[in-house]
PDB file of C-alpha atoms in Angstrom:
ATOM      1  CA  UNK A  19     -76.991 -77.611-164.462  1.00 60.00           C
ATOM      2  CA  UNK A  20     -75.724 -79.193-167.640  1.00 71.00           C
ATOM      3  CA  UNK A  21     -77.351 -78.636-171.010  1.00 84.00           C
ATOM      4  CA  UNK A  22     -77.906 -81.749-173.072  1.00 90.00           C
ATOM      5  CA  UNK A  23     -78.871 -81.619-176.730  1.00 93.00           C
ATOM      6  CA  UNK A  24     -80.625 -84.705-178.084  1.00 97.00           C
ATOM      7  CA  UNK A  25     -81.401 -85.321-181.754  1.00 97.00           C
ATOM      8  CA  UNK A  26     -83.626 -86.122-183.465  1.00 98.00           C
ATOM      9  CA  UNK A  27     -86.648 -85.191-181.386  1.00 97.00           C
ATOM     10  CA  UNK A  28     -88.806 -87.566-183.376  1.00 97.00           C
ATOM     11  CA  UNK A  29     -88.246 -90.075-186.139  1.00 98.00           C
ATOM     12  CA  UNK A  30     -90.367 -92.431-188.191  1.00 97.00           C
ATOM     13  CA  UNK A  31     -88.584 -95.337-189.821  1.00 96.00           C
ATOM     14  CA  UNK A  32     -89.435 -98.476-191.702  1.00 97.00           C
ATOM     15  CA  UNK A  33     -89.219-101.855-190.065  1.00 97.00           C
ATOM     16  CA  UNK A  34     -85.776-103.373-190.514  1.00 97.00           C
ATOM     17  CA  UNK A  35     -83.885-100.110-190.760  1.00 97.00           C
ATOM     18  CA  UNK A  36     -81.543 -98.562-188.182  1.00 97.00           C
ATOM     19  CA  UNK A  37     -81.897 -95.273-186.363  1.00 98.00           C
ATOM     20  CA  UNK A  38     -79.176 -93.294-184.611  1.00 98.00           C
ATOM     21  CA  UNK A  39     -79.951 -91.007-181.691  1.00 98.00           C
ATOM     22  CA  UNK A  40     -77.368 -88.499-180.491  1.00 96.00           C
ATOM     23  CA  UNK A  41     -76.913 -86.852-177.132  1.00 94.00           C
ATOM     24  CA  UNK A  42     -74.413 -84.072-176.770  1.00 91.00           C
ATOM     25  CA  UNK A  43     -73.454 -82.318-173.583  1.00 86.00           C
ATOM     26  CA  UNK A  44     -73.065 -78.638-174.448  1.00 84.00           C
ATOM     27  CA  UNK A  45     -71.385 -77.236-171.388  1.00 72.00           C
ATOM     28  CA  UNK A  46     -69.862 -80.046-169.370  1.00 68.00           C
ATOM     29  CA  UNK A  47     -67.958 -83.164-170.208  1.00 70.00           C
ATOM     30  CA  UNK A  48     -70.408 -86.040-170.192  1.00 67.00           C
ATOM     31  CA  UNK A  49     -68.152 -88.820-169.031  1.00 78.00           C
ATOM     32  CA  UNK A  50     -71.192 -90.871-168.045  1.00 87.00           C
ATOM     33  CA  UNK A  51     -74.459 -90.933-169.956  1.00 91.00           C
ATOM     34  CA  UNK A  52     -77.444 -93.124-169.150  1.00 94.00           C
ATOM     35  CA  UNK A  53     -79.931 -94.237-171.782  1.00 97.00           C
ATOM     36  CA  UNK A  54     -83.562 -94.836-170.895  1.00 97.00           C
ATOM     37  CA  UNK A  55     -86.653 -95.996-172.711  1.00 97.00           C
ATOM     38  CA  UNK A  56     -90.185 -95.009-171.787  1.00 97.00           C
ATOM     39  CA  UNK A  57     -93.398 -96.531-173.119  1.00 95.00           C
ATOM     40  CA  UNK A  58     -96.601 -94.459-172.879  1.00 91.00           C
ATOM     41  CA  UNK A  59     -97.842 -93.934-169.330  1.00 89.00           C
ATOM     42  CA  UNK A  60     -94.978 -96.011-167.960  1.00 93.00           C
ATOM     43  CA  UNK A  61     -91.779 -95.435-166.069  1.00 95.00           C
ATOM     44  CA  UNK A  62     -88.311 -94.720-167.392  1.00 96.00           C
ATOM     45  CA  UNK A  63     -86.461 -97.983-167.803  1.00 96.00           C
ATOM     46  CA  UNK A  64     -82.684 -97.880-167.776  1.00 96.00           C
ATOM     47  CA  UNK A  65     -81.240 -99.549-170.846  1.00 97.00           C
ATOM     48  CA  UNK A  66     -77.528 -98.958-170.478  1.00 96.00           C
ATOM     49  CA  UNK A  67     -74.780 -96.839-169.006  1.00 93.00           C
ATOM     50  CA  UNK A  68     -72.406 -95.221-171.435  1.00 91.00           C
ATOM     51  CA  UNK A  69     -68.899 -94.272-170.356  1.00 87.00           C
ATOM     52  CA  UNK A  70     -66.496 -92.289-172.503  1.00 83.00           C
ATOM     53  CA  UNK A  71     -63.792 -94.461-173.994  1.00 82.00           C
ATOM     54  CA  UNK A  72     -65.126 -97.779-172.757  1.00 84.00           C
ATOM     55  CA  UNK A  73     -67.820-100.304-173.579  1.00 88.00           C
ATOM     56  CA  UNK A  74     -71.329 -99.584-172.446  1.00 92.00           C
ATOM     57  CA  UNK A  75     -72.847-101.521-169.578  1.00 93.00           C
ATOM     58  CA  UNK A  76     -76.242-102.929-170.454  1.00 96.00           C
ATOM     59  CA  UNK A  77     -79.082-103.723-168.080  1.00 95.00           C
ATOM     60  CA  UNK A  78     -80.392-107.235-167.863  1.00 94.00           C
ATOM     61  CA  UNK A  79     -82.712-108.065-170.733  1.00 94.00           C
ATOM     62  CA  UNK A  80     -81.431-105.331-173.060  1.00 96.00           C
ATOM     63  CA  UNK A  81     -79.920-106.693-176.275  1.00 95.00           C
ATOM     64  CA  UNK A  82     -76.552-105.059-176.735  1.00 93.00           C
ATOM     65  CA  UNK A  83     -76.367-106.093-180.390  1.00 95.00           C
ATOM     66  CA  UNK A  84     -79.678-104.394-181.067  1.00 96.00           C
ATOM     67  CA  UNK A  85     -79.088-101.215-179.100  1.00 97.00           C
ATOM     68  CA  UNK A  86     -75.592-100.082-179.971  1.00 96.00           C
ATOM     69  CA  UNK A  87     -74.103 -97.420-177.759  1.00 95.00           C
ATOM     70  CA  UNK A  88     -71.033 -95.420-178.614  1.00 91.00           C
ATOM     71  CA  UNK A  89     -69.378 -92.832-176.416  1.00 89.00           C
ATOM     72  CA  UNK A  90     -66.351 -91.866-178.423  1.00 80.00           C
ATOM     73  CA  UNK A  91     -65.876 -88.380-177.053  1.00 84.00           C
ATOM     74  CA  UNK A  92     -66.356 -86.590-173.766  1.00 82.00           C
ATOM     75  CA  UNK A  93     -69.349 -84.712-175.077  1.00 86.00           C
ATOM     76  CA  UNK A  94     -71.148 -87.141-177.396  1.00 90.00           C
ATOM     77  CA  UNK A  95     -72.968 -90.402-176.781  1.00 93.00           C
ATOM     78  CA  UNK A  96     -75.038 -92.180-179.421  1.00 95.00           C
ATOM     79  CA  UNK A  97     -77.653 -94.916-179.333  1.00 97.00           C
ATOM     80  CA  UNK A  98     -78.346 -96.841-182.528  1.00 97.00           C
ATOM     81  CA  UNK A  99     -81.454 -98.980-182.724  1.00 98.00           C
ATOM     82  CA  UNK A 100     -80.587-101.623-185.286  1.00 97.00           C
ATOM     83  CA  UNK A 101     -83.082-103.551-187.392  1.00 97.00           C
ATOM     84  CA  UNK A 102     -85.925-101.681-185.763  1.00 97.00           C
ATOM     85  CA  UNK A 103     -89.315-103.325-185.347  1.00 96.00           C
ATOM     86  CA  UNK A 104     -92.689-101.851-184.360  1.00 97.00           C
ATOM     87  CA  UNK A 105     -92.225-103.061-180.772  1.00 96.00           C
ATOM     88  CA  UNK A 106     -89.150-100.787-180.549  1.00 97.00           C
ATOM     89  CA  UNK A 107     -91.411 -97.770-180.953  1.00 97.00           C
ATOM     90  CA  UNK A 108     -90.911 -95.787-177.780  1.00 97.00           C
ATOM     91  CA  UNK A 109     -89.544 -92.605-176.225  1.00 97.00           C
ATOM     92  CA  UNK A 110     -85.769 -92.812-175.878  1.00 98.00           C
ATOM     93  CA  UNK A 111     -84.000 -90.355-173.644  1.00 97.00           C
ATOM     94  CA  UNK A 112     -80.485 -89.807-172.398  1.00 96.00           C
ATOM     95  CA  UNK A 113     -79.495 -88.654-168.946  1.00 93.00           C
ATOM     96  CA  UNK A 114     -76.255 -86.816-168.292  1.00 89.00           C
ATOM     97  CA  UNK A 115     -74.818 -87.597-164.889  1.00 82.00           C
ATOM     98  CA  UNK A 116     -72.901 -84.321-164.832  1.00 73.00           C
ATOM     99  CA  UNK A 117     -71.364 -83.038-161.651  1.00 68.00           C
ATOM    100  CA  UNK A 118     -74.322 -82.006-159.567  1.00 67.00           C
ATOM    101  CA  UNK A 119     -77.051 -83.830-157.740  1.00 69.00           C
ATOM    102  CA  UNK A 120     -79.702 -83.022-160.332  1.00 72.00           C
ATOM    103  CA  UNK A 121     -78.928 -84.953-163.445  1.00 85.00           C
ATOM    104  CA  UNK A 122     -79.968 -83.462-166.786  1.00 87.00           C
ATOM    105  CA  UNK A 123     -82.127 -85.237-169.326  1.00 92.00           C
ATOM    106  CA  UNK A 124     -81.920 -84.741-173.037  1.00 94.00           C
ATOM    107  CA  UNK A 125     -85.125 -83.653-174.728  1.00 95.00           C
ATOM    108  CA  UNK A 126     -85.965 -87.202-175.789  1.00 97.00           C
ATOM    109  CA  UNK A 127     -86.549 -88.931-179.117  1.00 98.00           C
ATOM    110  CA  UNK A 128     -89.901 -90.353-180.056  1.00 97.00           C
ATOM    111  CA  UNK A 129     -89.279 -93.320-182.344  1.00 98.00           C
ATOM    112  CA  UNK A 130     -92.075 -94.778-184.433  1.00 97.00           C
ATOM    113  CA  UNK A 131     -91.342 -97.887-186.468  1.00 97.00           C
ATOM    114  CA  UNK A 132     -93.829 -98.636-189.246  1.00 97.00           C
TER     115      UNK A 132
ATOM    116  CA  UNK B 289     -84.859-107.103-156.428  1.00 67.00           C
ATOM    117  CA  UNK B 290     -85.361-103.395-156.699  1.00 82.00           C
ATOM    118  CA  UNK B 291     -88.652-101.579-156.472  1.00 92.00           C
ATOM    119  CA  UNK B 292     -89.949 -98.071-155.953  1.00 96.00           C
ATOM    120  CA  UNK B 293     -93.616 -97.698-155.062  1.00 97.00           C
ATOM    121  CA  UNK B 294     -95.635 -94.539-155.543  1.00 98.00           C
ATOM    122  CA  UNK B 295     -99.348 -93.921-156.078  1.00 98.00           C
ATOM    123  CA  UNK B 296    -100.395 -94.126-159.705  1.00 97.00           C
ATOM    124  CA  UNK B 297    -102.535 -91.007-159.615  1.00 97.00           C
ATOM    125  CA  UNK B 298    -103.522 -88.126-157.366  1.00 98.00           C
ATOM    126  CA  UNK B 299    -106.132 -85.432-157.863  1.00 97.00           C
ATOM    127  CA  UNK B 300    -106.236 -82.097-156.060  1.00 97.00           C
ATOM    128  CA  UNK B 301    -107.646 -78.598-156.495  1.00 97.00           C
ATOM    129  CA  UNK B 302    -105.855 -75.369-157.217  1.00 98.00           C
ATOM    130  CA  UNK B 303    -104.295 -73.803-154.151  1.00 97.00           C
ATOM    131  CA  UNK B 304    -104.258 -77.052-152.201  1.00 98.00           C
ATOM    132  CA  UNK B 305    -101.328 -79.064-150.860  1.00 98.00           C
ATOM    133  CA  UNK B 306    -100.561 -82.552-152.089  1.00 98.00           C
ATOM    134  CA  UNK B 307     -98.082 -85.156-150.912  1.00 98.00           C
ATOM    135  CA  UNK B 308     -96.722 -87.894-153.163  1.00 98.00           C
ATOM    136  CA  UNK B 309     -95.140 -90.777-151.298  1.00 98.00           C
ATOM    137  CA  UNK B 310     -92.373 -93.078-152.436  1.00 98.00           C
ATOM    138  CA  UNK B 311     -91.126 -96.224-150.750  1.00 98.00           C
ATOM    139  CA  UNK B 312     -88.107 -97.966-152.117  1.00 97.00           C
ATOM    140  CA  UNK B 313     -86.259-101.225-151.966  1.00 96.00           C
ATOM    141  CA  UNK B 314     -82.953-101.149-153.829  1.00 92.00           C
ATOM    142  CA  UNK B 315     -79.606-102.880-153.634  1.00 90.00           C
ATOM    143  CA  UNK B 316     -77.874 -99.614-152.831  1.00 92.00           C
ATOM    144  CA  UNK B 317     -78.878 -96.117-151.833  1.00 94.00           C
ATOM    145  CA  UNK B 318     -77.062 -92.884-152.504  1.00 93.00           C
ATOM    146  CA  UNK B 319     -79.998 -90.505-152.537  1.00 94.00           C
ATOM    147  CA  UNK B 320     -83.601 -89.939-153.584  1.00 96.00           C
ATOM    148  CA  UNK B 321     -84.552 -87.541-156.378  1.00 95.00           C
ATOM    149  CA  UNK B 322     -87.814 -86.247-157.755  1.00 96.00           C
ATOM    150  CA  UNK B 323     -88.579 -85.397-161.362  1.00 95.00           C
ATOM    151  CA  UNK B 324     -91.549 -83.779-163.090  1.00 97.00           C
ATOM    152  CA  UNK B 325     -92.636 -84.774-166.569  1.00 97.00           C
ATOM    153  CA  UNK B 326     -95.320 -83.100-168.644  1.00 97.00           C
ATOM    154  CA  UNK B 327     -97.020 -85.031-171.437  1.00 93.00           C
ATOM    155  CA  UNK B 328     -94.674 -85.483-174.380  1.00 89.00           C
ATOM    156  CA  UNK B 329     -91.770 -83.783-172.644  1.00 94.00           C
ATOM    157  CA  UNK B 330     -88.565 -84.745-170.910  1.00 94.00           C
ATOM    158  CA  UNK B 331     -88.403 -85.092-167.134  1.00 94.00           C
ATOM    159  CA  UNK B 332     -87.027 -82.126-165.246  1.00 93.00           C
ATOM    160  CA  UNK B 333     -85.236 -82.266-161.907  1.00 92.00           C
ATOM    161  CA  UNK B 334     -87.149 -81.014-158.865  1.00 94.00           C
ATOM    162  CA  UNK B 335     -85.395 -82.061-155.699  1.00 93.00           C
ATOM    163  CA  UNK B 336     -82.807 -84.351-154.119  1.00 93.00           C
ATOM    164  CA  UNK B 337     -82.293 -85.818-150.644  1.00 95.00           C
ATOM    165  CA  UNK B 338     -79.176 -87.678-149.636  1.00 93.00           C
ATOM    166  CA  UNK B 339     -79.695 -87.310-145.892  1.00 95.00           C
ATOM    167  CA  UNK B 340     -82.749 -87.591-143.696  1.00 97.00           C
ATOM    168  CA  UNK B 341     -84.946 -84.571-143.390  1.00 97.00           C
ATOM    169  CA  UNK B 342     -86.729 -81.954-145.413  1.00 97.00           C
ATOM    170  CA  UNK B 343     -85.418 -80.030-148.394  1.00 95.00           C
ATOM    171  CA  UNK B 344     -87.394 -76.989-149.504  1.00 94.00           C
ATOM    172  CA  UNK B 345     -87.288 -75.400-152.932  1.00 89.00           C
ATOM    173  CA  UNK B 346     -89.977 -72.799-153.395  1.00 92.00           C
ATOM    174  CA  UNK B 347     -93.410 -74.436-153.512  1.00 96.00           C
ATOM    175  CA  UNK B 348     -91.857 -77.894-153.577  1.00 96.00           C
ATOM    176  CA  UNK B 349     -90.386 -79.753-150.630  1.00 96.00           C
ATOM    177  CA  UNK B 350     -88.990 -83.257-150.387  1.00 98.00           C
ATOM    178  CA  UNK B 351     -88.485 -85.449-147.371  1.00 98.00           C
ATOM    179  CA  UNK B 352     -86.405 -88.543-146.757  1.00 98.00           C
ATOM    180  CA  UNK B 353     -86.280 -91.153-144.022  1.00 98.00           C
ATOM    181  CA  UNK B 354     -83.576 -93.675-144.814  1.00 97.00           C
ATOM    182  CA  UNK B 355     -84.463 -95.913-141.885  1.00 96.00           C
ATOM    183  CA  UNK B 356     -87.984 -96.276-143.298  1.00 97.00           C
ATOM    184  CA  UNK B 357     -86.842 -96.391-146.965  1.00 97.00           C
ATOM    185  CA  UNK B 358     -89.414 -93.689-147.539  1.00 97.00           C
ATOM    186  CA  UNK B 359     -89.654 -90.249-148.974  1.00 98.00           C
ATOM    187  CA  UNK B 360     -92.238 -87.834-150.217  1.00 98.00           C
ATOM    188  CA  UNK B 361     -92.659 -84.818-152.421  1.00 98.00           C
ATOM    189  CA  UNK B 362     -94.851 -82.029-151.100  1.00 98.00           C
ATOM    190  CA  UNK B 363     -96.368 -79.539-153.502  1.00 98.00           C
ATOM    191  CA  UNK B 364     -97.936 -76.436-152.026  1.00 97.00           C
ATOM    192  CA  UNK B 365    -100.191 -73.763-153.515  1.00 97.00           C
ATOM    193  CA  UNK B 366    -101.023 -76.033-156.398  1.00 98.00           C
ATOM    194  CA  UNK B 367    -101.369 -74.472-159.832  1.00 98.00           C
ATOM    195  CA  UNK B 368    -102.924 -75.875-162.994  1.00 97.00           C
ATOM    196  CA  UNK B 369     -99.469 -76.078-164.556  1.00 97.00           C
ATOM    197  CA  UNK B 370     -98.449 -78.577-161.857  1.00 98.00           C
ATOM    198  CA  UNK B 371    -100.592 -81.199-163.612  1.00 98.00           C
ATOM    199  CA  UNK B 372     -97.936 -83.681-164.717  1.00 98.00           C
ATOM    200  CA  UNK B 373     -96.350 -87.004-163.842  1.00 98.00           C
ATOM    201  CA  UNK B 374     -93.963 -87.093-160.907  1.00 98.00           C
ATOM    202  CA  UNK B 375     -91.270 -89.711-160.541  1.00 98.00           C
ATOM    203  CA  UNK B 376     -89.147 -90.608-157.578  1.00 98.00           C
ATOM    204  CA  UNK B 377     -85.736 -92.036-158.396  1.00 96.00           C
ATOM    205  CA  UNK B 378     -83.080 -93.711-156.293  1.00 96.00           C
ATOM    206  CA  UNK B 379     -79.416 -93.294-157.044  1.00 93.00           C
ATOM    207  CA  UNK B 380     -78.434 -96.880-156.619  1.00 89.00           C
ATOM    208  CA  UNK B 381     -74.672 -96.922-156.868  1.00 85.00           C
ATOM    209  CA  UNK B 382     -71.561 -94.773-156.864  1.00 80.00           C
ATOM    210  CA  UNK B 383     -71.672 -94.723-160.636  1.00 80.00           C
ATOM    211  CA  UNK B 384     -74.820 -92.686-160.292  1.00 85.00           C
ATOM    212  CA  UNK B 385     -77.335 -95.032-161.876  1.00 89.00           C
ATOM    213  CA  UNK B 386     -80.921 -93.811-161.284  1.00 93.00           C
ATOM    214  CA  UNK B 387     -83.793 -96.255-160.843  1.00 94.00           C
ATOM    215  CA  UNK B 388     -87.220 -94.691-161.324  1.00 96.00           C
ATOM    216  CA  UNK B 389     -90.571 -95.349-159.736  1.00 96.00           C
ATOM    217  CA  UNK B 390     -93.664 -95.948-161.843  1.00 96.00           C
ATOM    218  CA  UNK B 391     -94.704 -92.339-161.642  1.00 97.00           C
ATOM    219  CA  UNK B 392     -97.651 -90.504-160.112  1.00 98.00           C
ATOM    220  CA  UNK B 393     -99.997 -88.639-162.407  1.00 97.00           C
ATOM    221  CA  UNK B 394    -101.143 -85.470-160.675  1.00 98.00           C
ATOM    222  CA  UNK B 395    -104.281 -83.756-161.899  1.00 98.00           C
ATOM    223  CA  UNK B 396    -104.968 -80.272-160.592  1.00 98.00           C
ATOM    224  CA  UNK B 397    -108.590 -79.179-160.924  1.00 97.00           C
ATOM    225  CA  UNK B 398    -109.917 -75.606-160.830  1.00 95.00           C
TER     226      UNK B 398
END
């Protein structure tokens, strides 16, 4: 399957600042990348679908101006959490659709906003 | 609306067999997947069913019945390292969007 590199693996930031999370597909072209958020002991909630060269599609209830997604190249998708607040503290993870039936997750980013 | 139901937790002993069920109600269906997630880690792919029947991969098997909107993951010869959360996920559309269940926390006891 695909190999997806996600950075950073963890980040602590101050309230009001922005954080950028990168997901890079290392061996396949990631034309479609999904971004999920997971709170402790809860499920993975889809935030948005990122397609190379086009605007991201956001799920209902997800603020597109707060969670900026860019997919400028075939191998790189980024999620920027703008003006972060403590309630944004969560585990953010990307999912590369790839070509097979078993999609590949990035390693995840644990964001803590203080 | 869309929903995937699975038990919140299951406990079993080493060497036993455990079955984790998943029932789903989604706007579209293009297959059912299973993922394993250890504490603090990323989910890893276990199995996928697009058609009815049983898929076997080593100690893990997965079953799907589309007419019943139901599937299960079967884990055999349980090992301590199998203690983790298990998620079922439905591929909801042709774009490949995955919708996840709430997860089942499996505890394997000695």
